Coordinates of C-alpha atoms in Angstrom, one line a residue:
X22 CA 50.0 206.5 37.0
X23 CA 52.2 206.4 33.9
X24 CA 52.1 205.9 30.1
X25 CA 48.4 206.8 29.6
X26 CA 49.0 207.4 25.9
X27 CA 45.7 209.1 25.3
X28 CA 43.7 205.9 25.9
X29 CA 40.3 207.6 26.2
X30 CA 38.3 204.5 25.6
X31 CA 38.9 201.2 27.4
X32 CA 41.8 199.6 25.5
X33 CA 40.4 196.0 25.6
X34 CA 43.2 194.8 27.8
X35 CA 42.9 192.0 30.3
X36 CA 45.3 192.2 33.2
X37 CA 46.7 188.8 34.2
X38 CA 45.9 188.3 37.9
X39 CA 45.4 185.7 40.6
X40 CA 42.3 185.3 42.7
X41 CA 42.3 184.9 46.4
X42 CA 42.3 181.1 46.0
X43 CA 45.1 181.1 43.5
X44 CA 43.3 180.8 40.2
X45 CA 44.7 182.6 37.1
X46 CA 42.3 185.1 35.6
X47 CA 42.2 188.1 33.3
X48 CA 40.6 191.3 34.6
X49 CA 39.3 193.9 32.1
X50 CA 40.8 197.3 32.6
X51 CA 41.1 200.9 31.5
X52 CA 39.2 203.8 30.0
X53 CA 39.6 207.4 31.0
X54 CA 36.2 207.6 32.6
X55 CA 36.9 204.6 34.8
X56 CA 40.4 205.9 35.6
X57 CA 38.9 209.2 36.8
X58 CA 36.3 207.2 38.8
X59 CA 39.1 205.1 40.4
X60 CA 41.2 208.1 41.3
X61 CA 38.3 209.8 42.9
X62 CA 37.3 206.6 44.8
X63 CA 40.9 206.2 46.1
X64 CA 41.0 209.8 47.2
X65 CA 37.6 209.7 48.9
X66 CA 37.8 210.1 52.7
X67 CA 41.5 211.0 52.6
X68 CA 42.5 214.4 53.8
X69 CA 45.9 214.6 52.2
X70 CA 46.2 213.3 48.6
X71 CA 48.0 214.1 45.4
X72 CA 47.7 212.4 42.0
X73 CA 50.7 212.3 39.7
X74 CA 51.9 210.9 36.4
X75 CA 55.3 209.6 35.2
X76 CA 55.2 210.5 31.6
X77 CA 53.9 209.5 28.1
X78 CA 50.5 210.9 29.0
X79 CA 50.3 211.9 25.3
X80 CA 51.8 210.6 22.0
X81 CA 51.3 207.3 20.3
X82 CA 47.7 207.7 21.0
X83 CA 44.5 206.2 19.6
X84 CA 42.5 208.0 16.9
X85 CA 40.0 209.8 19.2
X86 CA 42.8 211.6 20.9
X87 CA 45.4 211.8 18.1
X88 CA 43.0 213.2 15.6
X89 CA 42.6 216.2 17.9
X90 CA 46.3 216.6 18.8
X91 CA 45.8 214.9 22.2
X92 CA 43.8 217.9 23.5
X93 CA 41.2 215.5 24.9
X94 CA 43.8 213.4 26.7
X95 CA 45.0 216.5 28.5
X96 CA 41.5 217.5 29.4
X97 CA 40.8 214.0 30.6
X98 CA 43.8 214.1 32.9
X99 CA 42.6 217.3 34.3
X100 CA 39.3 215.5 35.2
X101 CA 41.3 212.5 36.6
X102 CA 42.8 215.1 39.0
X103 CA 46.5 214.9 38.0
X104 CA 48.6 217.7 39.6
X105 CA 52.1 216.9 38.2
X106 CA 53.2 215.0 35.1
X107 CA 56.9 214.3 34.4
X108 CA 57.5 214.5 30.7
X109 CA 58.3 211.3 28.8
X110 CA 59.8 210.7 25.4
X111 CA 56.4 210.6 23.7
X112 CA 55.5 214.1 25.0
X113 CA 58.0 215.3 22.4
X114 CA 56.6 213.4 19.4
X115 CA 55.2 216.6 17.9
X116 CA 58.0 218.9 19.0
X117 CA 58.7 221.1 22.0
X118 CA 56.5 224.0 20.7
X119 CA 53.5 221.8 20.6
X120 CA 54.3 220.4 24.0
X121 CA 54.4 223.9 25.4
X122 CA 51.0 224.4 23.9
X123 CA 49.8 221.4 25.8
X124 CA 50.7 223.2 29.0
X125 CA 49.6 226.8 28.1
X126 CA 46.8 226.1 25.7
X127 CA 45.7 228.1 22.7
X128 CA 45.3 227.2 19.0
X129 CA 48.6 228.0 17.5
X130 CA 49.4 225.5 14.8
X131 CA 52.7 223.5 15.0
X132 CA 51.8 220.4 13.1
X133 CA 49.9 219.3 10.0
X134 CA 46.8 218.8 12.0
X135 CA 44.4 221.7 13.0
X136 CA 44.4 222.6 16.7
X137 CA 41.1 223.3 18.5
X138 CA 39.2 221.5 15.8
X139 CA 36.4 220.5 18.1
X140 CA 36.5 223.2 20.8
X141 CA 38.9 225.7 22.4
X142 CA 41.8 224.3 24.3
X143 CA 42.9 226.0 27.5
X144 CA 45.9 223.7 28.2
X145 CA 46.7 221.5 31.2
X146 CA 45.6 222.6 34.7
X147 CA 48.3 220.4 36.1
X148 CA 52.0 221.1 35.8
X149 CA 54.5 219.5 33.5
X150 CA 57.9 218.8 35.1
X151 CA 61.2 218.4 33.1
X152 CA 64.2 218.7 35.4
X153 CA 66.7 217.2 32.9
X154 CA 65.4 218.9 29.7
X155 CA 67.6 221.9 29.1
X156 CA 67.5 224.6 26.5
X157 CA 70.7 226.1 25.0
X158 CA 70.8 228.8 27.7
X159 CA 70.7 226.2 30.5
X160 CA 67.1 226.8 31.5
X161 CA 64.7 223.9 31.8
X162 CA 61.8 223.5 29.3
X163 CA 59.4 223.1 32.3
X164 CA 60.0 223.5 36.0
X165 CA 62.3 220.9 37.6
X166 CA 60.3 220.4 40.8
X167 CA 56.9 221.0 42.5
X168 CA 55.8 220.9 46.1
X169 CA 52.4 219.9 47.6
X170 CA 51.6 221.5 50.9
X171 CA 49.8 219.4 53.4
X172 CA 49.8 221.9 56.3
X173 CA 52.4 220.6 58.8
X174 CA 54.3 218.7 56.1
X175 CA 55.3 219.2 52.5
X176 CA 56.0 216.7 49.8
X177 CA 58.4 217.6 47.0
X178 CA 58.4 216.2 43.5
X179 CA 61.1 216.0 40.9
X180 CA 60.0 215.2 37.4
X181 CA 62.1 214.1 34.4
X182 CA 62.3 211.9 31.3
X183 CA 65.0 209.4 30.4
X184 CA 68.3 210.9 29.1
X185 CA 67.9 208.9 25.8
X186 CA 64.8 210.8 24.8
X187 CA 66.6 212.5 22.0
X188 CA 67.2 209.2 20.3
X189 CA 63.6 208.0 20.8
X190 CA 61.8 210.8 19.0
X191 CA 62.4 212.7 15.7
X192 CA 65.5 214.9 16.2
X193 CA 63.6 217.8 14.8
X194 CA 61.2 217.5 17.7
X195 CA 63.9 218.0 20.3
X196 CA 66.1 220.5 18.3
X197 CA 67.9 222.9 20.7
X198 CA 67.3 220.7 23.8
X199 CA 69.6 218.4 25.7
X200 CA 68.7 215.6 28.2
X201 CA 70.9 215.4 31.2
X202 CA 71.8 212.4 33.4
X203 CA 68.9 211.4 35.5
X204 CA 70.6 210.7 38.8
X205 CA 72.8 213.7 38.7
X206 CA 69.8 215.9 38.0
X207 CA 67.6 214.4 40.7
X208 CA 70.4 214.7 43.3
X209 CA 71.0 218.3 42.4
X210 CA 67.3 219.1 43.0
X211 CA 67.3 217.6 46.5
X212 CA 68.9 220.6 48.4
X213 CA 66.5 223.0 46.6
X214 CA 63.5 221.0 47.7
X215 CA 64.9 220.7 51.3
X216 CA 65.5 224.4 51.4
X217 CA 61.9 224.9 50.2
X218 CA 60.7 222.9 53.2
X219 CA 60.0 219.5 51.7
X220 CA 59.8 216.8 54.3
X221 CA 59.6 214.0 51.8
X222 CA 60.9 213.8 48.2
X223 CA 59.3 211.7 45.4
X224 CA 61.0 211.2 42.0
X225 CA 58.7 211.0 38.9
X226 CA 60.8 209.5 36.2
X227 CA 60.0 208.3 32.7
X228 CA 62.4 205.3 32.8
X229 CA 61.6 201.9 34.0
X230 CA 62.2 198.3 34.9
X231 CA 60.8 194.8 34.4
X232 CA 60.0 191.9 36.6
X233 CA 58.9 188.3 36.1
X234 CA 56.0 188.7 38.6
X235 CA 52.4 189.7 38.2
X236 CA 51.3 193.4 38.6
X237 CA 51.3 193.3 42.4
X238 CA 54.0 190.8 43.2
X239 CA 55.9 192.7 46.0
X240 CA 58.8 190.4 45.7
X241 CA 59.6 191.8 42.2
X242 CA 61.3 188.6 41.0
X243 CA 63.8 189.1 38.2
X244 CA 63.8 192.9 38.6
X245 CA 65.9 194.4 35.8
X246 CA 66.1 197.3 33.5
X247 CA 67.8 200.6 32.7
X248 CA 66.3 202.3 35.8
X249 CA 68.2 200.3 38.3
X250 CA 71.6 201.9 37.8
X251 CA 69.9 205.3 38.3
X252 CA 68.3 204.1 41.5
X253 CA 71.6 203.0 42.9
X254 CA 73.0 206.6 42.5
X255 CA 70.1 208.5 44.0
X256 CA 70.4 210.7 47.1
X257 CA 68.9 208.7 50.1
X258 CA 66.6 211.7 50.7
X259 CA 64.5 210.4 47.7
X260 CA 62.1 208.0 49.3
X261 CA 59.8 207.1 46.5
X262 CA 60.3 206.6 42.7
X263 CA 57.3 206.5 40.5
X264 CA 58.4 205.2 37.1
X265 CA 57.2 204.3 33.6
X266 CA 58.4 203.8 30.0
X267 CA 58.5 200.0 30.0
X268 CA 54.7 199.6 30.3
X269 CA 55.2 197.1 33.1
X270 CA 53.5 197.1 36.5
X271 CA 55.4 196.6 39.7
X272 CA 55.6 197.6 43.4
X273 CA 59.1 197.0 44.9
X274 CA 60.9 197.7 48.1
X275 CA 64.2 198.4 46.3
X276 CA 67.4 197.8 48.2
X277 CA 70.0 200.3 47.0
X278 CA 73.6 199.9 48.0
X279 CA 74.1 201.7 51.4
X280 CA 71.2 204.0 50.7
X281 CA 68.3 202.7 52.7
X282 CA 64.9 201.6 51.5
X283 CA 63.3 202.9 48.4
X284 CA 59.7 202.4 47.2
X285 CA 59.6 201.8 43.5
X286 CA 56.3 201.7 41.5
X287 CA 54.9 201.6 38.0
X288 CA 51.3 201.2 36.9
X289 CA 51.6 199.5 33.5
X290 CA 50.1 201.5 30.7
X291 CA 47.0 203.0 29.1
X292 CA 45.2 203.7 32.4
X293 CA 44.7 200.0 33.1
X294 CA 46.0 200.5 36.7
X295 CA 46.6 203.2 39.3
X296 CA 49.1 202.8 42.1
X297 CA 47.7 203.6 45.5
X298 CA 50.7 204.8 47.5
X299 CA 50.5 205.5 51.3
X300 CA 53.2 207.6 53.0
X301 CA 53.5 208.5 56.7
X302 CA 55.4 211.8 56.8
X303 CA 56.5 213.8 59.9
X304 CA 57.7 217.4 59.8
X305 CA 61.4 217.4 59.6
X306 CA 61.5 213.7 60.0
X307 CA 60.9 212.5 56.5
X308 CA 59.0 209.4 55.5
X309 CA 58.3 207.0 58.4
X310 CA 55.9 204.6 56.8
X311 CA 55.5 203.7 53.1
X312 CA 53.4 201.1 51.3
X313 CA 51.8 200.8 47.9
X314 CA 49.6 198.5 45.7
X315 CA 48.6 198.6 42.1
X316 CA 44.8 198.7 41.7
X317 CA 43.3 197.4 38.5
X318 CA 41.0 200.0 36.9
X319 CA 38.1 197.6 36.2
X320 CA 35.0 199.2 34.8
X321 CA 33.5 197.1 32.1
X322 CA 34.1 193.8 30.3
X323 CA 35.0 193.6 26.6
X324 CA 35.0 191.4 23.6
X325 CA 37.9 191.4 21.1
X326 CA 37.4 189.1 18.2
X327 CA 36.4 185.7 19.7
X328 CA 37.9 186.6 23.1
X329 CA 35.5 187.7 25.9
X330 CA 36.7 189.1 29.2
X331 CA 33.7 189.8 31.5
X332 CA 33.8 191.8 34.7
X333 CA 35.4 189.8 37.5
X334 CA 33.5 190.2 40.8
X335 CA 36.5 189.1 42.8
X336 CA 38.2 192.4 42.0
X337 CA 37.1 195.9 42.8
X338 CA 34.9 197.6 40.1
X339 CA 34.9 201.4 39.6
X340 CA 32.1 203.5 38.2
X341 CA 32.7 205.9 35.3
X342 CA 33.1 209.6 36.2
X343 CA 30.3 211.3 34.3
X344 CA 32.2 214.4 33.2
X345 CA 35.1 212.3 31.8
X346 CA 32.7 209.9 30.1
X347 CA 31.0 212.9 28.4
X348 CA 34.3 214.2 27.2
X349 CA 35.3 210.8 25.8
X350 CA 31.9 210.4 24.0
X351 CA 32.3 213.9 22.5
X352 CA 35.7 213.1 20.9
X353 CA 34.9 209.5 20.0
X354 CA 31.7 210.6 18.2
X355 CA 33.7 213.3 16.4
X356 CA 36.3 210.7 15.2
X357 CA 33.8 207.9 14.4
X358 CA 33.3 208.5 10.7
X359 CA 37.0 208.6 10.0
X360 CA 37.7 205.6 12.3
X361 CA 35.1 203.3 10.6
X362 CA 36.1 204.2 7.0
X363 CA 37.1 200.9 5.3
X364 CA 40.5 201.4 3.7
X365 CA 41.1 197.9 2.2
X366 CA 41.3 194.2 2.8
X367 CA 43.7 191.8 4.4
X368 CA 43.6 188.0 4.2
X369 CA 44.3 187.4 7.8
X370 CA 45.6 188.8 11.1
X371 CA 49.1 190.1 11.5
X372 CA 50.6 190.5 15.0
X373 CA 53.5 192.0 16.8
X374 CA 54.3 188.7 18.4
X375 CA 58.0 187.9 17.9
X376 CA 59.0 184.4 16.7
X377 CA 62.3 182.7 17.7
X378 CA 64.2 184.8 15.2
X379 CA 62.6 188.1 16.6
X380 CA 60.5 188.6 13.5
X381 CA 56.9 189.7 13.4
X382 CA 54.2 189.7 10.7
X383 CA 52.8 193.1 11.5
X384 CA 56.1 194.8 10.8
X385 CA 56.5 192.8 7.6
X386 CA 53.2 194.1 6.4
X387 CA 54.2 197.7 7.1
X388 CA 57.6 197.3 5.4
X389 CA 55.9 195.8 2.3
X390 CA 53.6 198.8 2.1
X391 CA 56.4 201.2 2.5
X392 CA 58.5 199.6 -0.3
X393 CA 55.5 199.7 -2.6
X394 CA 54.9 203.4 -1.9
X395 CA 58.6 204.3 -2.6
X396 CA 59.2 202.2 -5.7
X397 CA 58.9 205.5 -7.6
X398 CA 61.9 206.8 -5.7
X399 CA 63.9 203.7 -6.7
X400 CA 63.5 201.9 -3.4
X401 CA 64.7 198.3 -3.3
X402 CA 64.1 197.5 0.3
X403 CA 62.2 199.1 3.2
X404 CA 62.6 198.7 7.0
X405 CA 60.3 199.5 9.9
X406 CA 61.6 199.7 13.5
X407 CA 59.7 197.4 15.8
X408 CA 58.8 200.2 18.1
X409 CA 57.0 201.9 15.2
X410 CA 54.4 199.1 15.1
X411 CA 52.0 199.8 17.9
X412 CA 49.2 197.2 17.6
X413 CA 48.2 194.0 15.8
X414 CA 45.9 194.2 12.8
X415 CA 42.9 191.9 12.7
X416 CA 40.6 192.2 9.7
X417 CA 36.8 191.7 10.0
X418 CA 35.3 188.5 8.9
X419 CA 35.0 189.8 5.3
X420 CA 38.7 190.9 5.4
X421 CA 38.0 194.6 5.7
X422 CA 40.3 196.9 7.6
X423 CA 39.4 200.4 8.8
X424 CA 41.3 203.6 9.1
X425 CA 40.9 203.5 12.8
X426 CA 42.8 200.2 12.9
X427 CA 45.7 201.2 10.8
X428 CA 45.9 204.5 12.6
X429 CA 46.3 202.6 15.9
X430 CA 49.0 200.5 14.3
X431 CA 51.0 203.6 13.1
X432 CA 49.9 206.7 15.1
X433 CA 53.0 208.8 14.8
X434 CA 52.3 210.6 11.5
X435 CA 55.8 209.9 10.1
X436 CA 56.8 210.5 6.5
X437 CA 58.8 208.0 4.4
X438 CA 62.3 208.8 3.3
X439 CA 64.3 206.9 0.6
X440 CA 68.1 207.1 0.8
X441 CA 71.1 205.6 -1.0
X442 CA 73.4 203.5 1.2
X443 CA 76.4 201.4 0.2
X444 CA 76.3 197.7 1.0
X445 CA 78.8 198.4 3.8
X446 CA 76.5 201.1 5.3
X447 CA 73.5 198.8 5.0
X448 CA 75.4 196.2 7.0
X449 CA 76.4 198.8 9.6
X450 CA 72.8 199.9 9.8
X451 CA 71.7 196.3 10.6
X452 CA 74.5 195.9 13.1
X453 CA 73.0 198.8 15.0
X454 CA 70.1 196.6 16.0
X455 CA 72.5 195.0 18.5
X456 CA 75.2 197.5 19.3
X457 CA 74.2 201.2 19.3
X458 CA 73.2 203.2 22.4
X459 CA 70.4 201.3 24.1
X460 CA 70.3 198.7 21.4
X461 CA 72.2 195.6 22.7
X462 CA 72.6 191.9 22.0
X463 CA 70.6 191.3 25.2
X464 CA 67.8 193.7 24.1
X465 CA 67.9 194.1 20.3
X466 CA 66.0 196.8 18.6
X467 CA 64.8 194.7 15.6
X468 CA 64.3 196.0 12.1
X469 CA 61.6 194.3 10.0
X470 CA 62.4 194.2 6.2
X471 CA 60.2 194.2 3.2
X472 CA 59.7 191.1 1.1
X473 CA 62.7 190.1 -1.0
X474 CA 65.3 191.0 1.7
X475 CA 66.7 188.5 4.1
X476 CA 69.3 188.8 6.9
X477 CA 70.8 186.5 9.5
X478 CA 72.6 187.3 12.7
X479 CA 74.8 185.6 15.3
X480 CA 74.7 187.3 18.7
X481 CA 77.8 185.4 19.9
X482 CA 80.0 187.2 17.4
X483 CA 81.6 190.5 18.4
X484 CA 79.7 193.8 18.1
X485 CA 79.9 195.1 14.6
X486 CA 80.2 191.7 13.1
X487 CA 76.9 190.0 14.0
X488 CA 75.2 190.2 10.7
X489 CA 76.4 187.0 8.9
X490 CA 74.2 187.1 5.7
X491 CA 72.3 189.7 3.7
X492 CA 70.3 188.9 0.5
X493 CA 68.3 191.1 -1.8
X494 CA 66.0 189.0 -4.1
X495 CA 68.4 186.1 -3.5
X496 CA 71.6 187.9 -4.3
X497 CA 74.3 188.7 -1.8
X498 CA 74.6 192.4 -0.7
X499 CA 77.9 193.7 -2.0
X500 CA 79.8 196.2 0.2
X501 CA 80.7 198.6 -2.6
X502 CA 77.4 198.5 -4.4
X503 CA 74.6 201.1 -3.9
X504 CA 71.1 200.3 -2.6
X505 CA 68.0 202.5 -2.3
X506 CA 66.5 202.0 1.2
X507 CA 63.2 203.4 2.6
X508 CA 62.6 204.1 6.3
X509 CA 60.5 206.6 8.2
X510 CA 61.8 210.1 8.9
X511 CA 62.3 209.2 12.6
X512 CA 64.8 206.6 11.7
X513 CA 66.2 208.5 8.8
X514 CA 67.5 211.2 11.1
X515 CA 69.1 208.8 13.5
X516 CA 66.2 207.9 15.8
X517 CA 66.3 204.7 17.9
X518 CA 70.1 204.9 17.7
X519 CA 70.2 204.0 14.0
X520 CA 72.8 206.8 13.3
X521 CA 74.2 205.2 10.1
X522 CA 71.1 206.3 8.2
X523 CA 72.1 210.0 8.6
X524 CA 74.9 209.3 6.2
X525 CA 72.6 208.2 3.4
X526 CA 72.6 210.3 0.2
X527 CA 70.2 211.1 -2.7
X528 CA 67.3 211.7 -0.2
X529 CA 63.8 211.5 -1.6
X530 CA 60.5 212.1 0.3
X531 CA 58.1 209.2 -0.3
X532 CA 54.9 210.5 1.4
X533 CA 53.1 209.5 4.6
X534 CA 53.6 206.1 6.3
X535 CA 49.9 205.9 7.0
X536 CA 49.0 206.7 3.4
X537 CA 51.4 204.0 2.2
X538 CA 49.7 201.4 4.4
X539 CA 46.2 202.5 3.3
X540 CA 47.2 202.4 -0.4
X541 CA 48.7 198.9 0.0
X542 CA 45.6 197.5 1.7
X543 CA 43.3 199.1 -0.8
X544 CA 44.6 196.6 -3.3
X545 CA 43.6 193.7 -1.1
X546 CA 46.7 191.9 0.1
X547 CA 47.7 188.5 1.6
X548 CA 48.9 188.7 5.2
X549 CA 52.7 188.2 5.0
X550 CA 54.4 185.3 6.6
X551 CA 57.8 185.0 8.3
X552 CA 61.2 183.9 7.1
X553 CA 62.9 187.3 6.4
X554 CA 65.1 187.1 9.5
X555 CA 67.1 184.2 10.9
X556 CA 68.9 183.9 14.3
X557 CA 71.9 181.8 13.8
X558 CA 73.2 182.1 17.3
X559 CA 74.5 178.8 18.6
X560 CA 72.4 177.6 21.5

């Protein structure tokens, strides 16, 4: 599995699927108790099994997990039966010291929240792996590899995150750590595992791909993504790659140049699927047989607004594991009063859906709230990175919005920072949406601005010259003028490859991003529309 993100409760997600007779349907999926039930059902009757995860088990989590520092997510994964988890970028959201506590347990405080708030925390029974996460002395934060002994044969695991992790989390959270090249690191671990007796080697990597097919389309049409160049450089001794990060689901027989067959899998996100991988391994002979299929974790139907997704009897249903269900109930009940507290009102739904200009209303709402909260610091414009907006926001019939809803929308606990940038720096900042690190013209990392700011771009222009218009309250941005700009602390320190922001001056703290959104909604606001961004690329 991969990208669980502390989804203790069923996330009200329907998996698009096809029935045996070719009909398109949605299958309800997810929930830690059903995930544990599915894992146990798939292991039942099998003598040789191991359950593993490819990262982002914690971080960016719903309130019942996040309110308790993701301790319940770790405990739930113990009950699921996980034995190894490769760290992902979100494992570092609260810093390496807190991540180490997730492994070893205890109640030492590393964040603003109180550890062990509901009960003592013993840490994970499973092992974190971090082959490419290095301290200054060259040692790894967690072990690079692990081995599962099946009597006559042994299976070795290499675990790692993507090398860009340092740009995807707050720099303070990864201070003193470096993230090495994935393929080089994996290949270096192969001789060690061979020497330790591994007959088959599996890579758990928090990097991923995308396909145009459904969750179990073995043809993997349109396979693409940052993982593929890594696969092409792997030692042929690595037979299976279990991936994540993109939140996509796929099972592929990947053909690497001159390297023989490679089984590539990903199980989507939030515990909605689990990949059932079958290997035939002989002592000294490696993997002789390999197959896999993604299994939808169907346990109960759901209603979301006017949408109803009932159980689908054409797909397997799993019972809830009782111990995991009890754990979930305990933490959900403990978070309920806070989750249901009404914080304000909104005139209509805002979503993360991108229009043709790559703009979204949910991001616009957050940017407006952040500008309002930082006016006292002189802010003239605020920006939110699209990755910082985690859910849509749909008010109740009376317009009310709860704390649980806005927490799900902004679960990171970021603070707001206001900086002074020149007009030239502001343009360079916006250019980095399309040409900085992993931000490219093909896969832009969009910034959503507050009301009153407008920008237009042309992706056919050369890198560094794609922003063709910038207006603040109808007036053109002047290169030599100064502007007060608000962003979250993650971006302010260069996160998401927005490195220009680190050069800002006259830095002012403007409080919590979540507090800003709560205060904005408390006034009762109209859902913002679109029109702040324009794509002027000629078609």
